[in-house]
Short mmCIF file of C-alpha atoms in Angstrom, two decimals:
data_model
loop_
_atom_site.label_atom_id
_atom_site.label_comp_id
_atom_site.label_asym_id
_atom_site.label_seq_id
_atom_site.Cartn_x
_atom_site.Cartn_y
_atom_site.Cartn_z
CA ALA A 1172 0.00 0.00 0.00
CA ILE A 1173 2.72 2.44 -0.98
CA PRO A 1174 2.28 5.37 -1.26
CA THR A 1175 -0.06 5.61 1.74
CA GLN A 1176 -2.66 8.37 2.00
CA ALA A 1177 -0.58 10.08 4.72
CA ALA A 1178 2.51 9.99 2.45
CA VAL A 1179 0.47 11.50 -0.40
CA GLU A 1180 -0.65 14.38 1.82
CA VAL A 1181 2.92 15.13 2.98
CA ALA A 1182 4.13 14.86 -0.62
CA GLU A 1183 1.53 17.35 -1.87
CA ASP A 1184 2.69 19.83 0.79
CA VAL A 1185 6.36 19.44 -0.26
CA VAL A 1186 5.44 19.81 -3.96
CA ARG A 1187 3.47 22.97 -3.16
CA LYS A 1188 6.48 24.46 -1.32
CA LEU A 1189 8.83 23.36 -4.10
CA LEU A 1190 6.75 24.96 -6.86
CA GLU A 1191 6.19 28.12 -4.82
CA LYS A 1192 9.95 28.49 -4.30
CA LEU A 1193 10.63 27.91 -8.00
CA ALA A 1194 7.88 30.32 -9.10
CA ASP A 1195 9.31 33.00 -6.77
CA GLU A 1196 12.78 32.50 -8.25
CA ASN A 1197 11.48 32.58 -11.83
CA ASP A 1198 9.02 35.51 -12.04
CA GLY A 1199 6.02 33.29 -11.39
CA ALA A 1200 6.85 30.76 -14.14
CA TYR A 1201 6.69 27.03 -13.40
CA PRO A 1202 9.60 24.72 -14.29
CA GLU A 1203 8.86 22.46 -17.26
CA SER A 1204 10.85 19.46 -16.07
CA ILE A 1205 12.35 18.25 -12.77
CA ALA A 1206 14.95 15.48 -12.38
CA PHE A 1207 14.18 13.31 -9.34
CA THR A 1208 16.22 10.76 -7.40
CA LEU A 1209 14.30 8.00 -5.59
CA TRP A 1210 15.89 5.91 -2.82
CA GLY A 1211 14.70 2.47 -1.69
CA THR A 1212 15.19 2.62 2.10
CA ASP A 1213 13.93 6.22 2.30
CA ASN A 1214 10.67 5.24 0.61
CA ILE A 1215 10.30 2.33 3.04
CA LYS A 1216 10.72 4.70 6.01
CA THR A 1217 8.35 7.35 4.63
CA TYR A 1218 5.83 4.93 3.06
CA GLY A 1219 6.47 6.37 -0.40
CA GLU A 1220 6.60 10.14 0.17
CA SER A 1221 9.09 10.92 -2.62
CA LEU A 1222 7.32 8.52 -4.98
CA ALA A 1223 4.07 10.40 -4.24
CA GLN A 1224 5.88 13.70 -4.99
CA VAL A 1225 6.62 12.47 -8.52
CA LEU A 1226 2.96 11.59 -9.09
CA ALA A 1227 1.82 14.93 -7.60
CA LEU A 1228 4.06 16.94 -9.95
CA CYS A 1229 2.56 15.10 -12.92
CA GLY A 1230 -0.96 15.78 -11.68
CA VAL A 1231 -1.58 12.08 -11.13
CA ARG A 1232 -3.46 10.61 -8.16
CA PRO A 1233 -2.80 7.08 -6.77
CA VAL A 1234 -6.06 5.13 -6.32
CA ALA A 1235 -6.33 2.58 -3.50
CA ASP A 1236 -8.62 -0.46 -3.59
CA SER A 1237 -10.90 -1.57 -0.73
CA LEU A 1238 -7.91 -3.15 1.06
CA GLY A 1239 -5.79 -0.02 0.75
CA ARG A 1240 -3.53 -1.42 -1.98
CA VAL A 1241 -2.47 1.06 -4.64
CA ASN A 1242 -2.68 -0.58 -8.07
CA LYS A 1243 -4.17 2.21 -10.15
CA VAL A 1244 -3.57 5.86 -10.95
CA GLU A 1245 -5.82 8.53 -12.44
CA LEU A 1246 -5.24 11.99 -13.88
CA ILE A 1247 -6.29 14.99 -11.81
CA PRO A 1248 -8.21 17.29 -14.20
CA LEU A 1249 -6.29 20.47 -15.08
CA GLU A 1250 -9.11 22.65 -13.71
CA LYS A 1251 -8.73 20.99 -10.30
CA LEU A 1252 -4.92 20.89 -10.47
CA GLY A 1253 -4.76 24.65 -11.06
CA ARG A 1254 -1.31 24.55 -12.67
CA PRO A 1255 0.48 22.81 -15.56
CA ARG A 1256 1.54 19.17 -15.34
CA ILE A 1257 5.30 19.20 -14.64
CA ASP A 1258 7.49 16.75 -16.55
CA VAL A 1259 9.79 14.53 -14.46
CA VAL A 1260 12.88 12.42 -15.13
CA VAL A 1261 13.12 9.81 -12.38
CA SER A 1262 16.40 8.12 -11.49
CA CYS A 1263 15.72 5.17 -9.18
CA SER A 1264 18.40 3.60 -7.01
CA GLY A 1265 19.13 -0.09 -7.56
CA VAL A 1266 17.49 -0.93 -4.23
CA PHE A 1267 14.34 1.02 -5.20
CA ARG A 1268 14.24 -0.94 -8.47
CA ASP A 1269 14.49 -4.24 -6.56
CA LEU A 1270 11.90 -3.37 -3.91
CA PHE A 1271 9.38 -1.19 -5.70
CA ILE A 1272 8.90 -2.60 -9.19
CA ASN A 1273 5.08 -2.22 -8.81
CA GLN A 1274 5.50 1.44 -7.88
CA MET A 1275 7.78 2.00 -10.90
CA ASN A 1276 4.93 0.53 -12.94
CA LEU A 1277 2.48 3.01 -11.36
CA MET A 1278 4.77 5.96 -12.14
CA ASP A 1279 5.34 4.86 -15.72
CA ARG A 1280 1.62 4.35 -16.34
CA GLY A 1281 0.73 7.68 -14.73
CA ILE A 1282 3.35 9.64 -16.72
CA LYS A 1283 2.27 7.98 -20.01
CA MET A 1284 -1.37 8.68 -19.18
CA ALA A 1285 -0.46 12.39 -18.85
CA ALA A 1286 1.61 12.29 -22.07
CA GLU A 1287 -1.35 10.90 -24.03
CA ALA A 1288 -3.92 13.30 -22.54
CA ASP A 1289 -5.49 15.65 -25.06
CA GLU A 1290 -4.52 18.87 -23.29
CA PRO A 1291 -2.89 22.19 -24.30
CA LEU A 1292 0.91 21.83 -24.46
CA ASP A 1293 1.41 24.93 -22.30
CA GLN A 1294 -0.57 23.17 -19.55
CA ASN A 1295 0.97 19.73 -19.96
CA PHE A 1296 4.77 19.80 -20.15
CA ILE A 1297 4.93 15.99 -20.11
CA ARG A 1298 3.00 15.84 -23.39
CA LYS A 1299 4.91 18.82 -24.80
CA HIS A 1300 8.29 17.13 -24.29
CA ALA A 1301 7.08 13.64 -25.28
CA VAL A 1302 5.76 14.98 -28.62
CA GLU A 1303 9.10 16.73 -29.29
CA GLN A 1304 11.12 13.65 -28.32
CA ALA A 1305 8.90 11.31 -30.36
CA GLU A 1306 9.70 13.41 -33.42
CA GLU A 1307 13.40 13.65 -32.57
CA LEU A 1308 13.85 9.91 -31.90
CA GLN A 1309 11.29 8.67 -34.48
CA VAL A 1310 9.23 6.72 -31.92
CA SER A 1311 5.63 6.89 -30.67
CA VAL A 1312 4.62 9.50 -28.07
CA ARG A 1313 4.01 6.67 -25.59
CA GLU A 1314 7.54 5.29 -26.06
CA ALA A 1315 9.01 8.79 -25.86
CA ALA A 1316 7.24 9.32 -22.52
CA CYS A 1317 9.44 6.77 -20.68
CA ARG A 1318 10.65 8.76 -17.65
CA VAL A 1319 11.51 6.09 -15.06
CA PHE A 1320 15.15 5.04 -15.20
CA SER A 1321 17.58 3.00 -13.12
CA ASN A 1322 20.57 0.67 -13.42
CA SER A 1323 20.43 -2.55 -15.40
CA ALA A 1324 19.17 -5.57 -13.44
CA GLY A 1325 21.68 -6.60 -10.76
CA SER A 1326 23.65 -3.34 -11.04
CA TYR A 1327 23.77 -0.58 -8.42
CA SER A 1328 24.81 3.11 -8.29
CA ALA A 1329 26.46 5.28 -10.94
CA ASN A 1330 29.92 4.53 -9.43
CA VAL A 1331 30.60 8.28 -9.53
CA GLY A 1332 31.14 8.22 -5.77
CA LEU A 1333 33.64 5.38 -6.15
CA ALA A 1334 35.65 7.33 -8.74
CA ILE A 1335 35.70 10.45 -6.54
CA GLU A 1336 36.62 8.49 -3.42
CA ASN A 1337 39.68 6.92 -5.03
CA GLY A 1338 40.60 9.95 -7.15
CA GLY A 1339 40.62 7.84 -10.30
CA TRP A 1340 38.88 10.22 -12.70
CA GLU A 1341 40.28 12.44 -15.41
CA ASP A 1342 37.63 15.15 -15.58
CA GLU A 1343 33.93 15.80 -14.98
CA SER A 1344 32.92 14.55 -18.43
CA GLN A 1345 34.09 11.07 -17.39
CA LEU A 1346 31.82 11.17 -14.32
CA GLN A 1347 28.89 12.40 -16.42
CA GLU A 1348 29.35 9.70 -19.03
CA GLN A 1349 29.50 7.12 -16.25
CA PHE A 1350 26.19 8.38 -14.84
CA LEU A 1351 24.47 8.30 -18.24
CA THR A 1352 25.78 4.83 -19.08
CA ARG A 1353 24.94 3.18 -15.78
CA LYS A 1354 21.62 4.91 -15.01
CA GLY A 1355 20.20 4.96 -18.56
CA PHE A 1356 18.03 1.82 -18.36
CA ALA A 1357 14.33 2.57 -18.79
CA PHE A 1358 11.45 0.87 -17.03
CA ASN A 1359 8.54 0.31 -19.39
CA ALA A 1360 5.14 -0.84 -18.06
CA ASP A 1361 4.34 -2.07 -21.59
CA LYS A 1362 7.26 -4.52 -21.38
CA PRO A 1363 7.15 -5.74 -17.76
CA GLY A 1364 10.16 -7.45 -16.26
CA MET A 1365 12.72 -5.71 -18.48
CA MET A 1366 15.10 -2.81 -17.94
CA GLU A 1367 16.07 -1.71 -21.46
CA GLN A 1368 19.08 0.45 -22.20
CA GLN A 1369 17.65 3.72 -23.55
CA ALA A 1370 20.62 6.09 -23.43
CA ASP A 1371 19.29 8.38 -26.19
CA LEU A 1372 15.88 8.68 -24.54
CA PHE A 1373 17.50 9.30 -21.14
CA LYS A 1374 19.68 12.10 -22.58
CA SER A 1375 16.76 13.57 -24.51
CA ALA A 1376 14.63 13.68 -21.35
CA LEU A 1377 17.43 15.12 -19.19
CA LYS A 1378 18.23 17.96 -21.56
CA THR A 1379 14.79 19.52 -20.89
CA VAL A 1380 15.36 19.56 -17.10
CA ASP A 1381 15.20 22.94 -15.32
CA VAL A 1382 15.59 21.69 -11.74
CA THR A 1383 17.27 18.74 -10.00
CA PHE A 1384 15.69 17.54 -6.76
CA GLN A 1385 16.34 15.09 -3.94
CA ASN A 1386 14.80 14.36 -0.54
CA LEU A 1387 16.63 14.12 2.79
CA ASP A 1388 14.44 11.75 4.77
CA SER A 1389 16.84 10.75 7.54
CA SER A 1390 18.34 12.85 10.33
CA GLU A 1391 20.92 10.07 10.82
CA ILE A 1392 22.48 10.30 7.35
CA SER A 1393 23.28 13.69 5.86
CA ILE A 1394 24.47 14.60 2.38
CA THR A 1395 28.17 14.29 3.27
CA ASP A 1396 27.91 11.19 5.47
CA VAL A 1397 27.78 8.99 2.38
CA SER A 1398 28.66 9.32 -1.30
CA HIS A 1399 25.26 8.05 -2.51
CA TYR A 1400 23.56 11.44 -2.64
CA TYR A 1401 26.05 13.09 -4.98
CA ASP A 1402 26.64 9.83 -6.84
CA SER A 1403 23.08 10.10 -8.17
CA ASP A 1404 23.00 13.88 -8.61
CA PRO A 1405 22.55 14.79 -12.31
CA THR A 1406 23.04 18.59 -12.03
CA LYS A 1407 26.19 18.91 -14.15
CA VAL A 1408 25.02 16.06 -16.41
CA VAL A 1409 21.94 18.16 -17.29
CA GLU A 1410 24.10 21.27 -17.74
CA GLY A 1411 26.22 19.41 -20.30
CA LEU A 1412 23.17 18.10 -22.20
CA ARG A 1413 21.07 21.29 -22.33
CA ASP A 1414 21.20 23.19 -25.63
CA ASP A 1415 21.84 26.48 -23.78
CA LYS A 1416 24.38 24.81 -21.37
CA LYS A 1417 22.57 26.47 -18.46
CA LYS A 1418 23.04 24.79 -15.11
CA PRO A 1419 19.69 23.69 -13.62
CA MET A 1420 18.68 24.89 -10.18
CA SER A 1421 19.42 22.26 -7.49
CA LEU A 1422 16.99 21.85 -4.62
CA MET A 1423 16.64 19.53 -1.62
CA ALA A 1424 13.63 18.86 0.59
CA ASP A 1425 14.41 18.25 4.24
CA THR A 1426 11.55 16.07 5.43
CA THR A 1427 13.23 14.99 8.69
CA THR A 1428 10.73 17.10 10.66
CA ALA A 1429 6.95 17.54 10.40
CA ASN A 1430 7.48 20.97 8.85
CA ALA A 1431 9.27 20.03 5.62
CA GLN A 1432 11.72 22.61 4.26
CA VAL A 1433 12.77 23.08 0.64
CA ARG A 1434 16.26 24.55 0.34
CA THR A 1435 18.75 25.07 -2.45
CA LEU A 1436 21.53 22.48 -2.62
CA SER A 1437 24.15 25.15 -1.82
CA GLU A 1438 22.18 26.12 1.33
CA THR A 1439 22.00 22.45 2.31
CA VAL A 1440 25.75 21.95 1.79
CA ARG A 1441 26.49 25.08 3.87
CA LEU A 1442 24.19 23.90 6.64
CA ASP A 1443 25.78 20.45 6.61
CA ALA A 1444 29.32 21.87 6.70
CA ARG A 1445 28.48 24.21 9.58
CA THR A 1446 26.81 21.49 11.66
CA LYS A 1447 29.30 18.69 10.97
CA LEU A 1448 32.68 19.22 9.27
CA LEU A 1449 33.35 22.71 10.69
CA ASN A 1450 31.61 22.19 14.03
CA PRO A 1451 34.07 21.75 16.98
CA LYS A 1452 31.56 19.51 18.77
CA PHE A 1453 31.55 17.18 15.77
CA TYR A 1454 35.25 17.00 14.95
CA GLU A 1455 36.37 16.90 18.61
CA GLY A 1456 33.86 14.11 19.17
CA MET A 1457 35.31 12.25 16.18
CA LEU A 1458 38.90 12.80 17.34
CA SER A 1459 38.04 11.43 20.78
CA THR A 1460 37.25 8.06 19.14
CA GLY A 1461 40.79 7.82 17.75
CA TYR A 1462 41.88 6.26 14.46
CA GLU A 1463 38.44 5.79 12.91
CA GLY A 1464 37.35 9.31 13.88
CA VAL A 1465 40.06 10.92 11.72
CA ARG A 1466 39.01 8.72 8.80
CA GLU A 1467 35.42 9.90 9.32
CA ILE A 1468 36.48 13.58 9.14
CA GLN A 1469 38.48 12.89 5.97
CA LYS A 1470 35.58 10.99 4.38
CA ARG A 1471 33.27 13.95 5.04
CA LEU A 1472 35.75 16.36 3.41
CA ARG A 1473 36.02 14.05 0.37
CA ASN A 1474 32.22 13.79 0.09
CA THR A 1475 31.96 17.59 0.26
CA MET A 1476 34.31 17.76 -2.73
CA GLY A 1477 32.03 15.23 -4.44
CA TRP A 1478 29.27 17.86 -4.49
CA SER A 1479 31.68 20.27 -6.21
CA ALA A 1480 32.32 17.64 -8.89
CA THR A 1481 28.70 16.70 -9.59
CA ALA A 1482 26.84 19.96 -8.85
CA GLY A 1483 29.33 22.81 -8.31
CA GLU A 1484 27.37 23.93 -5.26
CA VAL A 1485 30.09 24.08 -2.57
CA ASP A 1486 31.09 27.58 -1.45
CA ASN A 1487 34.80 28.41 -1.38
CA PHE A 1488 34.63 29.23 2.34
CA VAL A 1489 33.85 25.57 3.19
CA PHE A 1490 37.29 24.44 1.94
CA GLU A 1491 38.98 27.60 3.26
CA ASP A 1492 37.52 27.17 6.76
CA ALA A 1493 38.28 23.43 6.77
CA ASN A 1494 41.88 24.26 5.84
CA SER A 1495 42.00 26.77 8.74
CA VAL A 1496 40.65 24.20 11.21
CA PHE A 1497 42.64 21.11 10.20
CA ILE A 1498 45.81 22.39 8.48
CA ASP A 1499 46.60 25.94 9.73
CA ASP A 1500 46.56 24.92 13.39
CA PRO A 1501 49.90 23.12 14.13
CA GLU A 1502 48.45 21.42 17.22
CA MET A 1503 45.44 20.03 15.29
CA GLN A 1504 47.76 18.98 12.47
CA GLN A 1505 49.88 16.98 14.90
CA ARG A 1506 46.86 15.34 16.53
CA LEU A 1507 45.53 14.18 13.15
CA LEU A 1508 48.97 12.96 12.06
CA ASP A 1509 49.61 11.03 15.27
CA THR A 1510 46.12 9.50 15.40
CA ASN A 1511 45.78 8.34 11.77
CA PRO A 1512 48.60 9.34 9.39
CA ASN A 1513 46.98 7.58 6.40
CA ALA A 1514 43.69 9.46 6.74
CA PHE A 1515 45.59 12.72 7.31
CA ARG A 1516 47.52 12.14 4.08
CA ASP A 1517 44.19 11.58 2.28
CA MET A 1518 42.90 14.82 3.78
CA VAL A 1519 45.91 16.77 2.48
CA THR A 1520 45.43 15.07 -0.92
CA THR A 1521 41.75 16.12 -0.96
CA PHE A 1522 42.66 19.77 -0.34
CA LEU A 1523 45.28 19.68 -3.12
CA GLU A 1524 42.85 17.94 -5.48
CA ALA A 1525 40.05 20.43 -4.72
CA ASN A 1526 42.44 23.25 -5.64
CA GLY A 1527 43.85 21.47 -8.69
CA ARG A 1528 40.36 20.78 -10.09
CA GLY A 1529 39.30 24.40 -9.59
CA TYR A 1530 36.87 23.85 -6.71
CA TRP A 1531 38.86 25.82 -4.14
CA GLU A 1532 40.67 29.10 -4.66
CA THR A 1533 43.28 29.83 -2.03
CA SER A 1534 46.69 31.43 -1.53
CA GLU A 1535 49.92 30.05 -2.99
CA GLU A 1536 51.21 29.94 0.58
CA ASN A 1537 48.45 27.45 1.55
CA ILE A 1538 49.17 25.23 -1.44
CA GLU A 1539 52.93 25.21 -0.79
CA ARG A 1540 52.29 24.30 2.86
CA LEU A 1541 50.00 21.44 1.80
CA GLN A 1542 52.59 20.13 -0.68
CA GLU A 1543 55.32 20.20 1.97
CA LEU A 1544 52.97 18.56 4.45
CA TYR A 1545 52.14 15.80 1.98
CA ALA A 1546 55.85 14.99 1.57
CA GLU A 1547 56.33 14.97 5.37
CA VAL A 1548 53.37 12.65 5.97
CA GLU A 1549 54.47 10.35 3.16
CA ASP A 1550 57.93 10.09 4.76
CA ARG A 1551 56.35 9.40 8.16
CA ILE A 1552 54.19 6.60 6.73
CA GLU A 1553 57.11 5.10 4.78
CA GLY A 1554 59.29 5.31 7.89
CA VAL A 1555 61.90 7.56 6.29
#
C-alpha cells in the first residue's frame, strides 16, 4: 500500500512548497521538467513520500482499492490541479528498483497517461516534451514518454562516488558519461520485467530539465555522510546536455521534521558543513574516538568535494575554513597525524585535489604548505 494516504498528503505539501519556491525565483513561471532521485530505504521509512511527490508533480493521483492497496492511478483534471503538469525524469536507485517494481509501474503508467492526454501543451509539459522527443527519436509518443530510469538488473549506483573516493577520474565529463551509461536503463510498463538500455531517450529527457531535486528523509544520514547522494545527482550532467548549457537549479527537501523545508543544494551543503565538518563539537567528538574518527572527518571532506564535482554547489569558504581548522593549526595537524597518518595524508590530498580541479581558490602559501605537508606525511608513513 505504498504510497499511503498520509505519504500522499505530505508529498503534496512538499510539492506545493517546491513549486512556490521555484515560481518565486522565476518571475512566477513554473519549471517544465524536474529530475528526481528515488531511494529504496527512504521510501520504506516514509511509506512512499518521494514517490508520491513524482505523481503529484505530474498531476496524477494514486487510487487505493478496498484493502488499501495502490494498483491504479488517475489523472487529476487540469481545472482541479490549477497549474500545468510538470514533466519529471526519475532516477531510481538499484534498491528502489528491486523493492518497488510495482511502484515503478504506477509511475510509468501515470506519466504515459499524462503524455497521451489531449490537453494544451502549455498546460501539460509531459505531453509537450514527449511529442518533441517522439519526433526527434522517431518513436511513438508513448515510447518517448518513458521517464523512469535506473541501473540494469543486478547493477547498483552510478559509481561516480567510487571514482571520486579513489581519485581515479580524469575530468567531470568522465563522471557524467559514467552516470548516463549506468543509469540509462528505462522501465517500461508495456514490457514488464525488463530494464532496457535507452541512453538516447535518457539524454533527450534530461536535456529539458530545469531543476534537480532530492529528498533528505533521515536525520541520521546527511548529504556528506555517504557518497550516494552526490553519486546520483545529475546537475552537471543536465548542464552538459542542455542546448543552452545552463546549469539547472538544485533543490533539496528536508523532510526529517513535520514541517518540511525546501532549500537550495548550496544552502543544504552550507548547513551540513556548519553542523558537521566545521563544528568543533563534531570533529572533537570524532577525534576522541581515535583512528576511525580521523578517517570519518576525511571521508566527510572528500564527500563535500564530491558535491563540487557533480553539482558545483560548494562555497569556497567551506574548503577555506576546513583548511584553517585542520591544516593551519599546528596542534590540530599533529593530533591528526599522530592519530591516523593515512587518513591525514588523504585529507591533504583532498585539499590539493580540490584546488587542482578548480573547486577551491586559495593562496599560494596554503598550497605550498600542503605540498610540503604531503611529503612529510608520506615520509612518516614510509618510515623515512
